[in-house]
PDB file of C-alpha atoms in Angstrom:
ATOM      1  CA  MET B1445      -0.053 249.978 156.299  1.00  0.00           C
ATOM      2  CA  ASN B1446       0.781 249.664 152.590  1.00  0.00           C
ATOM      3  CA  TYR B1447       2.473 246.258 152.814  1.00  0.00           C
ATOM      4  CA  ALA B1448       0.856 243.480 150.786  1.00  0.00           C
ATOM      5  CA  HIS B1449       2.488 240.088 151.253  1.00  0.00           C
ATOM      6  CA  VAL B1450       0.852 238.647 148.140  1.00  0.00           C
ATOM      7  CA  PHE B1451       3.672 240.234 146.112  1.00  0.00           C
ATOM      8  CA  HIS B1452       6.191 238.101 148.039  1.00  0.00           C
ATOM      9  CA  ALA B1453       4.159 234.995 148.913  1.00  0.00           C
ATOM     10  CA  GLY B1454       5.995 231.761 148.258  1.00  0.00           C
ATOM     11  CA  ASN B1455       9.394 233.403 147.742  1.00  0.00           C
ATOM     12  CA  PHE B1456      12.644 232.007 149.140  1.00  0.00           C
ATOM     13  CA  ALA B1457      12.107 233.757 152.487  1.00  0.00           C
ATOM     14  CA  ASP B1458       8.675 232.174 152.849  1.00  0.00           C
ATOM     15  CA  VAL B1459      10.002 228.711 152.026  1.00  0.00           C
ATOM     16  CA  PHE B1460      12.743 229.148 154.643  1.00  0.00           C
ATOM     17  CA  LYS B1461      10.397 230.478 157.336  1.00  0.00           C
ATOM     18  CA  HIS B1462       7.528 228.086 156.740  1.00  0.00           C
ATOM     19  CA  ALA B1463       9.683 224.971 156.431  1.00  0.00           C
ATOM     20  CA  LEU B1464      11.192 225.742 159.841  1.00  0.00           C
ATOM     21  CA  LEU B1465       7.777 226.613 161.294  1.00  0.00           C
ATOM     22  CA  ALA B1466       6.525 223.181 160.266  1.00  0.00           C
ATOM     23  CA  ARG B1467       9.553 221.460 161.810  1.00  0.00           C
ATOM     24  CA  ILE B1468       9.008 223.251 165.136  1.00  0.00           C
ATOM     25  CA  LEU B1469       5.324 222.339 165.230  1.00  0.00           C
ATOM     26  CA  VAL B1470       6.018 218.715 164.325  1.00  0.00           C
ATOM     27  CA  TYR B1471       8.410 218.522 167.277  1.00  0.00           C
ATOM     28  CA  LEU B1472       5.966 220.151 169.709  1.00  0.00           C
ATOM     29  CA  MET B1473       3.303 217.635 168.739  1.00  0.00           C
ATOM     30  CA  ARG B1474       5.409 214.704 169.897  1.00  0.00           C
ATOM     31  CA  LYS B1475       3.642 215.155 173.236  1.00  0.00           C
ATOM     32  CA  ASP B1476      -0.110 214.840 173.670  1.00  0.00           C
ATOM     33  CA  ALA B1477      -0.414 217.934 175.868  1.00  0.00           C
ATOM     34  CA  PRO B1478      -2.196 220.851 174.148  1.00  0.00           C
ATOM     35  CA  LEU B1479      -0.194 223.730 172.763  1.00  0.00           C
ATOM     36  CA  ARG B1480      -0.812 227.324 171.731  1.00  0.00           C
ATOM     37  CA  VAL B1481       0.370 229.138 168.587  1.00  0.00           C
ATOM     38  CA  ILE B1482       0.465 232.944 168.548  1.00  0.00           C
ATOM     39  CA  ASP B1483       1.130 234.686 165.223  1.00  0.00           C
ATOM     40  CA  THR B1484       1.617 238.417 165.760  1.00  0.00           C
ATOM     41  CA  HIS B1485       1.533 239.552 162.124  1.00  0.00           C
ATOM     42  CA  ALA B1486      -0.662 236.959 160.459  1.00  0.00           C
ATOM     43  CA  GLY B1487      -1.526 238.637 157.153  1.00  0.00           C
ATOM     44  CA  GLU B1488      -4.288 237.107 155.047  1.00  0.00           C
ATOM     45  CA  GLY B1489      -3.457 233.565 156.101  1.00  0.00           C
ATOM     46  CA  ALA B1490      -3.075 232.244 152.543  1.00  0.00           C
ATOM     47  CA  TYR B1491      -2.434 233.662 149.075  1.00  0.00           C
ATOM     48  CA  ASP B1492      -3.645 232.948 145.564  1.00  0.00           C
ATOM     49  CA  LEU B1493      -0.487 232.987 143.443  1.00  0.00           C
ATOM     50  CA  THR B1494      -2.536 233.511 140.298  1.00  0.00           C
ATOM     51  CA  ARG B1495      -3.506 236.974 141.550  1.00  0.00           C
ATOM     52  CA  GLU B1496      -2.174 239.867 139.485  1.00  0.00           C
ATOM     53  CA  GLU B1497       0.178 241.020 142.248  1.00  0.00           C
ATOM     54  CA  ALA B1498       1.853 237.620 142.608  1.00  0.00           C
ATOM     55  CA  ALA B1499       2.050 237.144 138.858  1.00  0.00           C
ATOM     56  CA  ARG B1500       3.627 240.568 138.429  1.00  0.00           C
ATOM     57  CA  SER B1501       6.380 240.011 140.992  1.00  0.00           C
ATOM     58  CA  GLY B1502       6.951 236.352 140.142  1.00  0.00           C
ATOM     59  CA  GLU B1503       8.893 235.903 143.379  1.00  0.00           C
ATOM     60  CA  TRP B1504       7.292 232.531 144.033  1.00  0.00           C
ATOM     61  CA  ARG B1505       9.159 231.101 141.026  1.00  0.00           C
ATOM     62  CA  GLY B1506      12.455 231.507 142.899  1.00  0.00           C
ATOM     63  CA  GLY B1507      11.025 229.897 146.012  1.00  0.00           C
ATOM     64  CA  VAL B1508       8.185 227.396 146.154  1.00  0.00           C
ATOM     65  CA  GLY B1509       8.342 226.981 142.372  1.00  0.00           C
ATOM     66  CA  LEU B1510      11.774 225.358 142.676  1.00  0.00           C
ATOM     67  CA  LEU B1511      10.821 222.723 145.250  1.00  0.00           C
ATOM     68  CA  PRO B1512       9.887 220.003 142.722  1.00  0.00           C
ATOM     69  CA  ALA B1513      13.561 219.999 141.687  1.00  0.00           C
ATOM     70  CA  LEU B1514      14.857 219.264 145.192  1.00  0.00           C
ATOM     71  CA  ALA B1515      16.804 216.026 144.816  1.00  0.00           C
ATOM     72  CA  ASP B1516      18.242 215.757 148.341  1.00  0.00           C
ATOM     73  CA  ASN B1517      16.193 212.919 149.861  1.00  0.00           C
ATOM     74  CA  ALA B1518      17.116 213.707 153.468  1.00  0.00           C
ATOM     75  CA  ALA B1519      16.142 217.363 153.045  1.00  0.00           C
ATOM     76  CA  ARG B1520      12.934 216.424 151.254  1.00  0.00           C
ATOM     77  CA  ALA B1521      11.943 214.139 154.123  1.00  0.00           C
ATOM     78  CA  LEU B1522      12.327 217.030 156.576  1.00  0.00           C
ATOM     79  CA  LEU B1523      10.416 219.268 154.194  1.00  0.00           C
ATOM     80  CA  GLN B1524       7.495 216.857 153.856  1.00  0.00           C
ATOM     81  CA  PRO B1525       5.177 218.380 156.507  1.00  0.00           C
ATOM     82  CA  TYR B1526       5.512 221.741 154.745  1.00  0.00           C
ATOM     83  CA  LEU B1527       5.025 220.117 151.320  1.00  0.00           C
ATOM     84  CA  ASP B1528       1.872 218.432 152.614  1.00  0.00           C
ATOM     85  CA  CYS B1529       0.545 221.863 153.578  1.00  0.00           C
ATOM     86  CA  LEU B1530       1.167 223.106 150.040  1.00  0.00           C
ATOM     87  CA  GLY B1531      -1.018 220.415 148.532  1.00  0.00           C
ATOM     88  CA  ALA B1532      -1.170 219.772 144.802  1.00  0.00           C
ATOM     89  CA  CYS B1533       0.913 222.063 142.585  1.00  0.00           C
ATOM     90  CA  ASP B1534       0.706 222.820 138.880  1.00  0.00           C
ATOM     91  CA  ALA B1535       3.398 222.035 136.319  1.00  0.00           C
ATOM     92  CA  ALA B1536       5.336 225.164 137.365  1.00  0.00           C
ATOM     93  CA  GLY B1537       5.399 224.074 141.015  1.00  0.00           C
ATOM     94  CA  ARG B1538       2.738 226.614 142.010  1.00  0.00           C
ATOM     95  CA  PRO B1539       0.221 225.495 144.648  1.00  0.00           C
ATOM     96  CA  ALA B1540      -3.428 226.350 144.116  1.00  0.00           C
ATOM     97  CA  LEU B1541      -3.237 228.396 147.316  1.00  0.00           C
ATOM     98  CA  TYR B1542       0.008 229.280 149.034  1.00  0.00           C
ATOM     99  CA  PRO B1543      -0.399 228.786 152.806  1.00  0.00           C
ATOM    100  CA  GLY B1544       0.922 231.556 155.023  1.00  0.00           C
ATOM    101  CA  SER B1545       2.035 230.776 158.556  1.00  0.00           C
ATOM    102  CA  PRO B1546      -1.542 230.833 159.978  1.00  0.00           C
ATOM    103  CA  LEU B1547      -2.810 228.234 157.521  1.00  0.00           C
ATOM    104  CA  ILE B1548       0.277 226.060 157.975  1.00  0.00           C
ATOM    105  CA  ALA B1549      -0.259 226.158 161.734  1.00  0.00           C
ATOM    106  CA  ALA B1550      -3.972 225.411 161.380  1.00  0.00           C
ATOM    107  CA  GLN B1551      -3.299 222.469 159.074  1.00  0.00           C
ATOM    108  CA  LEU B1552      -0.813 220.954 161.510  1.00  0.00           C
ATOM    109  CA  LEU B1553      -2.568 221.667 164.823  1.00  0.00           C
ATOM    110  CA  ARG B1554      -4.594 218.967 166.524  1.00  0.00           C
ATOM    111  CA  ALA B1555      -8.080 219.148 168.028  1.00  0.00           C
ATOM    112  CA  GLN B1556      -6.736 219.985 171.502  1.00  0.00           C
ATOM    113  CA  ASP B1557      -4.490 222.827 170.282  1.00  0.00           C
ATOM    114  CA  ARG B1558      -5.351 226.509 169.950  1.00  0.00           C
ATOM    115  CA  ALA B1559      -4.126 229.434 167.846  1.00  0.00           C
ATOM    116  CA  LEU B1560      -4.353 233.227 168.078  1.00  0.00           C
ATOM    117  CA  PHE B1561      -3.732 235.311 164.952  1.00  0.00           C
ATOM    118  CA  CYS B1562      -3.298 239.100 165.012  1.00  0.00           C
ATOM    119  CA  GLU B1563      -3.497 241.340 161.955  1.00  0.00           C
ATOM    120  CA  MET B1564      -3.889 245.115 161.812  1.00  0.00           C
ATOM    121  CA  HIS B1565      -4.377 245.784 158.083  1.00  0.00           C
ATOM    122  CA  PRO B1566      -8.159 245.962 157.462  1.00  0.00           C
ATOM    123  CA  ARG B1567      -8.200 244.087 154.133  1.00  0.00           C
ATOM    124  CA  ALA B1568      -5.778 241.438 155.293  1.00  0.00           C
ATOM    125  CA  TYR B1569      -7.714 240.964 158.525  1.00  0.00           C
ATOM    126  CA  ALA B1570     -11.012 240.589 156.657  1.00  0.00           C
ATOM    127  CA  ALA B1571      -9.499 237.762 154.596  1.00  0.00           C
ATOM    128  CA  LEU B1572      -7.946 236.197 157.709  1.00  0.00           C
ATOM    129  CA  GLN B1573     -11.195 236.331 159.672  1.00  0.00           C
ATOM    130  CA  THR B1574     -13.196 234.813 156.825  1.00  0.00           C
ATOM    131  CA  ARG B1575     -10.679 232.020 156.320  1.00  0.00           C
ATOM    132  CA  PHE B1576     -10.837 230.822 159.938  1.00  0.00           C
ATOM    133  CA  ALA B1577     -14.412 231.755 160.857  1.00  0.00           C
ATOM    134  CA  ARG B1578     -15.461 228.105 161.203  1.00  0.00           C
ATOM    135  CA  ASP B1579     -12.336 226.801 162.912  1.00  0.00           C
ATOM    136  CA  ARG B1580     -13.096 226.631 166.635  1.00  0.00           C
ATOM    137  CA  ARG B1581      -9.424 226.175 167.472  1.00  0.00           C
ATOM    138  CA  VAL B1582      -8.563 229.588 166.021  1.00  0.00           C
ATOM    139  CA  LYS B1583      -9.274 233.125 167.174  1.00  0.00           C
ATOM    140  CA  THR B1584      -8.425 236.130 165.017  1.00  0.00           C
ATOM    141  CA  PHE B1585      -7.922 239.677 166.288  1.00  0.00           C
ATOM    142  CA  ALA B1586      -7.894 242.960 164.373  1.00  0.00           C
ATOM    143  CA  MET B1587      -5.168 244.471 166.485  1.00  0.00           C
ATOM    144  CA  ASP B1588      -1.554 245.554 166.524  1.00  0.00           C
ATOM    145  CA  GLY B1589       0.696 242.526 166.828  1.00  0.00           C
ATOM    146  CA  TRP B1590       2.857 244.075 169.536  1.00  0.00           C
ATOM    147  CA  GLN B1591      -0.222 244.717 171.678  1.00  0.00           C
ATOM    148  CA  GLY B1592      -1.439 241.182 171.031  1.00  0.00           C
ATOM    149  CA  LEU B1593       1.908 239.730 172.031  1.00  0.00           C
ATOM    150  CA  SER B1594       1.710 241.519 175.364  1.00  0.00           C
ATOM    151  CA  ALA B1595      -1.956 240.699 175.919  1.00  0.00           C
ATOM    152  CA  PHE B1596      -1.842 236.998 175.054  1.00  0.00           C
ATOM    153  CA  THR B1597       1.292 235.879 176.878  1.00  0.00           C
ATOM    154  CA  PRO B1598       1.444 233.758 178.865  1.00  0.00           C
ATOM    155  CA  PRO B1599      -1.364 231.554 177.514  1.00  0.00           C
ATOM    156  CA  PRO B1600      -3.087 228.880 179.607  1.00  0.00           C
ATOM    157  CA  GLU B1601      -1.043 226.173 177.880  1.00  0.00           C
ATOM    158  CA  ARG B1602       2.544 225.741 179.081  1.00  0.00           C
ATOM    159  CA  ARG B1603       3.728 224.678 175.637  1.00  0.00           C
ATOM    160  CA  GLY B1604       3.571 226.416 172.298  1.00  0.00           C
ATOM    161  CA  LEU B1605       5.078 228.724 169.718  1.00  0.00           C
ATOM    162  CA  VAL B1606       5.113 232.476 169.143  1.00  0.00           C
ATOM    163  CA  LEU B1607       5.909 233.531 165.578  1.00  0.00           C
ATOM    164  CA  ILE B1608       6.904 237.176 165.187  1.00  0.00           C
ATOM    165  CA  ASP B1609       7.409 238.312 161.593  1.00  0.00           C
ATOM    166  CA  PRO B1610       6.545 241.993 161.109  1.00  0.00           C
ATOM    167  CA  PRO B1611       6.651 243.568 157.628  1.00  0.00           C
ATOM    168  CA  PHE B1612       9.645 245.757 158.515  1.00  0.00           C
ATOM    169  CA  GLU B1613       8.098 248.894 157.066  1.00  0.00           C
ATOM    170  CA  GLN B1614       9.125 250.997 160.063  1.00  0.00           C
ATOM    171  CA  ARG B1615      12.688 252.035 160.821  1.00  0.00           C
ATOM    172  CA  ASP B1616      12.408 250.957 164.445  1.00  0.00           C
ATOM    173  CA  GLU B1617      10.948 247.507 163.710  1.00  0.00           C
ATOM    174  CA  PHE B1618      14.019 245.670 165.053  1.00  0.00           C
ATOM    175  CA  ALA B1619      13.889 247.697 168.265  1.00  0.00           C
ATOM    176  CA  GLN B1620      10.150 247.069 168.650  1.00  0.00           C
ATOM    177  CA  MET B1621      10.635 243.366 168.070  1.00  0.00           C
ATOM    178  CA  ALA B1622      13.435 243.192 170.641  1.00  0.00           C
ATOM    179  CA  ARG B1623      11.453 245.064 173.315  1.00  0.00           C
ATOM    180  CA  ALA B1624       8.167 243.238 172.800  1.00  0.00           C
ATOM    181  CA  GLY B1625       9.809 239.857 172.310  1.00  0.00           C
ATOM    182  CA  ALA B1626      11.948 240.070 175.437  1.00  0.00           C
ATOM    183  CA  LYS B1627       8.963 241.167 177.532  1.00  0.00           C
ATOM    184  CA  ALA B1628       6.778 238.322 176.269  1.00  0.00           C
ATOM    185  CA  PHE B1629       9.576 235.774 176.730  1.00  0.00           C
ATOM    186  CA  SER B1630      10.019 236.870 180.343  1.00  0.00           C
ATOM    187  CA  LYS B1631       6.337 236.000 180.918  1.00  0.00           C
ATOM    188  CA  TRP B1632       6.295 232.701 179.008  1.00  0.00           C
ATOM    189  CA  ARG B1633       9.636 231.036 179.632  1.00  0.00           C
ATOM    190  CA  THR B1634       8.478 227.610 178.418  1.00  0.00           C
ATOM    191  CA  GLY B1635       7.317 228.787 175.001  1.00  0.00           C
ATOM    192  CA  VAL B1636       9.274 228.619 171.755  1.00  0.00           C
ATOM    193  CA  PHE B1637       9.768 232.098 170.263  1.00  0.00           C
ATOM    194  CA  ALA B1638      10.673 232.468 166.579  1.00  0.00           C
ATOM    195  CA  PHE B1639      11.645 235.919 165.281  1.00  0.00           C
ATOM    196  CA  TRP B1640      11.834 236.307 161.497  1.00  0.00           C
ATOM    197  CA  TYR B1641      13.985 239.097 160.049  1.00  0.00           C
ATOM    198  CA  PRO B1642      15.297 240.297 156.683  1.00  0.00           C
ATOM    199  CA  VAL B1643      19.051 240.775 156.359  1.00  0.00           C
ATOM    200  CA  LYS B1644      19.391 244.095 154.557  1.00  0.00           C
ATOM    201  CA  ASP B1645      21.354 245.987 157.201  1.00  0.00           C
ATOM    202  CA  ALA B1646      23.895 243.608 158.747  1.00  0.00           C
ATOM    203  CA  ARG B1647      24.638 245.966 161.647  1.00  0.00           C
ATOM    204  CA  ALA B1648      20.955 246.206 162.557  1.00  0.00           C
ATOM    205  CA  VAL B1649      20.689 242.417 162.579  1.00  0.00           C
ATOM    206  CA  GLU B1650      23.787 241.983 164.746  1.00  0.00           C
ATOM    207  CA  HIS B1651      22.496 244.596 167.202  1.00  0.00           C
ATOM    208  CA  PHE B1652      19.124 242.829 167.381  1.00  0.00           C
ATOM    209  CA  ILE B1653      20.760 239.455 168.025  1.00  0.00           C
ATOM    210  CA  ALA B1654      23.050 240.912 170.701  1.00  0.00           C
ATOM    211  CA  THR B1655      20.133 242.674 172.395  1.00  0.00           C
ATOM    212  CA  MET B1656      18.028 239.518 172.489  1.00  0.00           C
ATOM    213  CA  ARG B1657      20.872 237.461 173.917  1.00  0.00           C
ATOM    214  CA  ALA B1658      21.472 240.084 176.609  1.00  0.00           C
ATOM    215  CA  ASP B1659      17.790 240.262 177.565  1.00  0.00           C
ATOM    216  CA  CYS B1660      16.759 236.614 177.131  1.00  0.00           C
ATOM    217  CA  ASP B1661      18.748 233.840 178.759  1.00  0.00           C
ATOM    218  CA  GLY B1662      18.449 230.195 177.843  1.00  0.00           C
ATOM    219  CA  PRO B1663      19.161 228.310 174.620  1.00  0.00           C
ATOM    220  CA  ALA B1664      18.834 230.083 171.276  1.00  0.00           C
ATOM    221  CA  LEU B1665      19.499 229.243 167.649  1.00  0.00           C
ATOM    222  CA  ARG B1666      20.290 231.657 164.813  1.00  0.00           C
ATOM    223  CA  LEU B1667      19.327 230.380 161.371  1.00  0.00           C
ATOM    224  CA  GLU B1668      19.872 232.224 158.085  1.00  0.00           C
ATOM    225  CA  ILE B1669      19.784 231.518 154.384  1.00  0.00           C
ATOM    226  CA  ALA B1670      21.172 233.574 151.482  1.00  0.00           C
ATOM    227  CA  VAL B1671      20.352 233.063 147.804  1.00  0.00           C
ATOM    228  CA  ASP B1672      22.656 235.735 146.369  1.00  0.00           C
ATOM    229  CA  GLY B1673      25.463 238.071 147.373  1.00  0.00           C
ATOM    230  CA  PRO B1674      24.823 241.252 149.388  1.00  0.00           C
ATOM    231  CA  ARG B1675      25.439 243.462 146.344  1.00  0.00           C
ATOM    232  CA  ALA B1676      22.767 241.790 144.233  1.00  0.00           C
ATOM    233  CA  GLY B1677      20.044 244.208 145.341  1.00  0.00           C
ATOM    234  CA  GLY B1678      16.704 243.491 146.974  1.00  0.00           C
ATOM    235  CA  LEU B1679      16.226 240.895 149.678  1.00  0.00           C
ATOM    236  CA  THR B1680      18.730 238.068 149.253  1.00  0.00           C
ATOM    237  CA  ARG B1681      19.222 236.899 152.858  1.00  0.00           C
ATOM    238  CA  THR B1682      16.768 236.166 155.640  1.00  0.00           C
ATOM    239  CA  GLY B1683      16.914 234.741 159.137  1.00  0.00           C
ATOM    240  CA  LEU B1684      15.084 233.266 162.084  1.00  0.00           C
ATOM    241  CA  LEU B1685      16.132 233.644 165.714  1.00  0.00           C
ATOM    242  CA  VAL B1686      14.605 230.871 167.812  1.00  0.00           C
ATOM    243  CA  LEU B1687      14.498 231.041 171.607  1.00  0.00           C
ATOM    244  CA  ASN B1688      13.978 227.702 173.359  1.00  0.00           C
ATOM    245  CA  PRO B1689      14.515 225.839 170.068  1.00  0.00           C
ATOM    246  CA  PRO B1690      13.550 222.167 169.909  1.00  0.00           C
ATOM    247  CA  TYR B1691      16.695 220.179 170.628  1.00  0.00           C
ATOM    248  CA  VAL B1692      16.471 218.512 167.181  1.00  0.00           C
ATOM    249  CA  LEU B1693      16.132 221.767 165.241  1.00  0.00           C
ATOM    250  CA  GLU B1694      19.854 222.466 164.882  1.00  0.00           C
ATOM    251  CA  GLU B1695      20.555 219.020 163.438  1.00  0.00           C
ATOM    252  CA  GLU B1696      17.549 219.250 161.119  1.00  0.00           C
ATOM    253  CA  ALA B1697      18.599 222.714 159.949  1.00  0.00           C
ATOM    254  CA  ARG B1698      22.083 221.431 159.092  1.00  0.00           C
ATOM    255  CA  THR B1699      20.459 219.019 156.663  1.00  0.00           C
ATOM    256  CA  LEU B1700      17.634 221.191 155.366  1.00  0.00           C
ATOM    257  CA  LEU B1701      19.011 224.712 154.999  1.00  0.00           C
ATOM    258  CA  PRO B1702      22.131 224.037 152.884  1.00  0.00           C
ATOM    259  CA  ALA B1703      19.980 222.004 150.481  1.00  0.00           C
ATOM    260  CA  LEU B1704      17.447 224.831 150.188  1.00  0.00           C
ATOM    261  CA  ALA B1705      20.222 227.405 149.741  1.00  0.00           C
ATOM    262  CA  ARG B1706      21.737 225.435 146.863  1.00  0.00           C
ATOM    263  CA  LEU B1707      18.332 224.882 145.282  1.00  0.00           C
ATOM    264  CA  MET B1708      17.220 228.518 145.436  1.00  0.00           C
ATOM    265  CA  GLU B1709      20.527 230.319 144.806  1.00  0.00           C
ATOM    266  CA  ARG B1710      20.341 232.946 142.079  1.00  0.00           C
ATOM    267  CA  ALA B1711      24.033 232.855 141.226  1.00  0.00           C
ATOM    268  CA  ALA B1712      26.398 229.893 141.369  1.00  0.00           C
ATOM    269  CA  GLY B1713      28.012 229.500 144.762  1.00  0.00           C
ATOM    270  CA  GLN B1714      25.959 232.271 146.405  1.00  0.00           C
ATOM    271  CA  GLY B1715      23.494 230.011 148.198  1.00  0.00           C
ATOM    272  CA  VAL B1716      24.687 229.687 151.785  1.00  0.00           C
ATOM    273  CA  ALA B1717      23.201 228.752 155.136  1.00  0.00           C
ATOM    274  CA  LEU B1718      24.085 229.818 158.662  1.00  0.00           C
ATOM    275  CA  ILE B1719      23.273 227.574 161.625  1.00  0.00           C
ATOM    276  CA  GLU B1720      24.618 229.091 164.845  1.00  0.00           C
ATOM    277  CA  PRO B1721      23.739 228.022 168.402  1.00  0.00           C
ATOM    278  CA  LEU B1722      23.834 231.018 170.756  1.00  0.00           C
TER     279      LEU B1722
END
């Protein structure tokens, strides 16, 4: 319960995750039918990057702060829905308020869509609840994300997205994510499920991917981005496993992710992207 995402808000992992989140939602909104978004570990919903914690870590400078320098026009076009969510940025590329996944979802959802956000940390939940108190499309819950995932699937809508991105403070977080994710997927086979993960222990990641493929049939897409080599220290690689991915997501990722990897790499030649259909 000590995790505070404000230290990491807007870093390369956030840019990766939130750019893909926006692409998935844009695809789902091609149809008029209502959809549901479930965010199991919602956090505060948005983050002030001028706060002392964000200023001290400075991680946003290696992520969202680099986006003004993106020269790849095709990648920038795919990034535009996410950039629109960022709003105006200062001269350093810092938005006035960095949108977490709940705020990105809320900004993109339509009047007929609904969202459920779970957050267990008391301070983070208080901020989340206040932020969405007047949005009738959104319900927030002060509850464990794994319990919420079980309780809220399947939703009344046939279409939608589940985003699962725990803080990975516990040693068994991969195992929890695999168990809870597979159970929820078995109940909502028409939903898109996106599982975010850090790549610090390659064996743990491979075991998680293998477990999910064994327990969840149907199309899947493994997406990863690295900004430095594995010996650099700290988090340098992150991924997203998407079950029932939009059919355009692989092609879009092949344009977007290599461009982001090159832009945000910390050492020459270390920025790489993995796009792997499963």
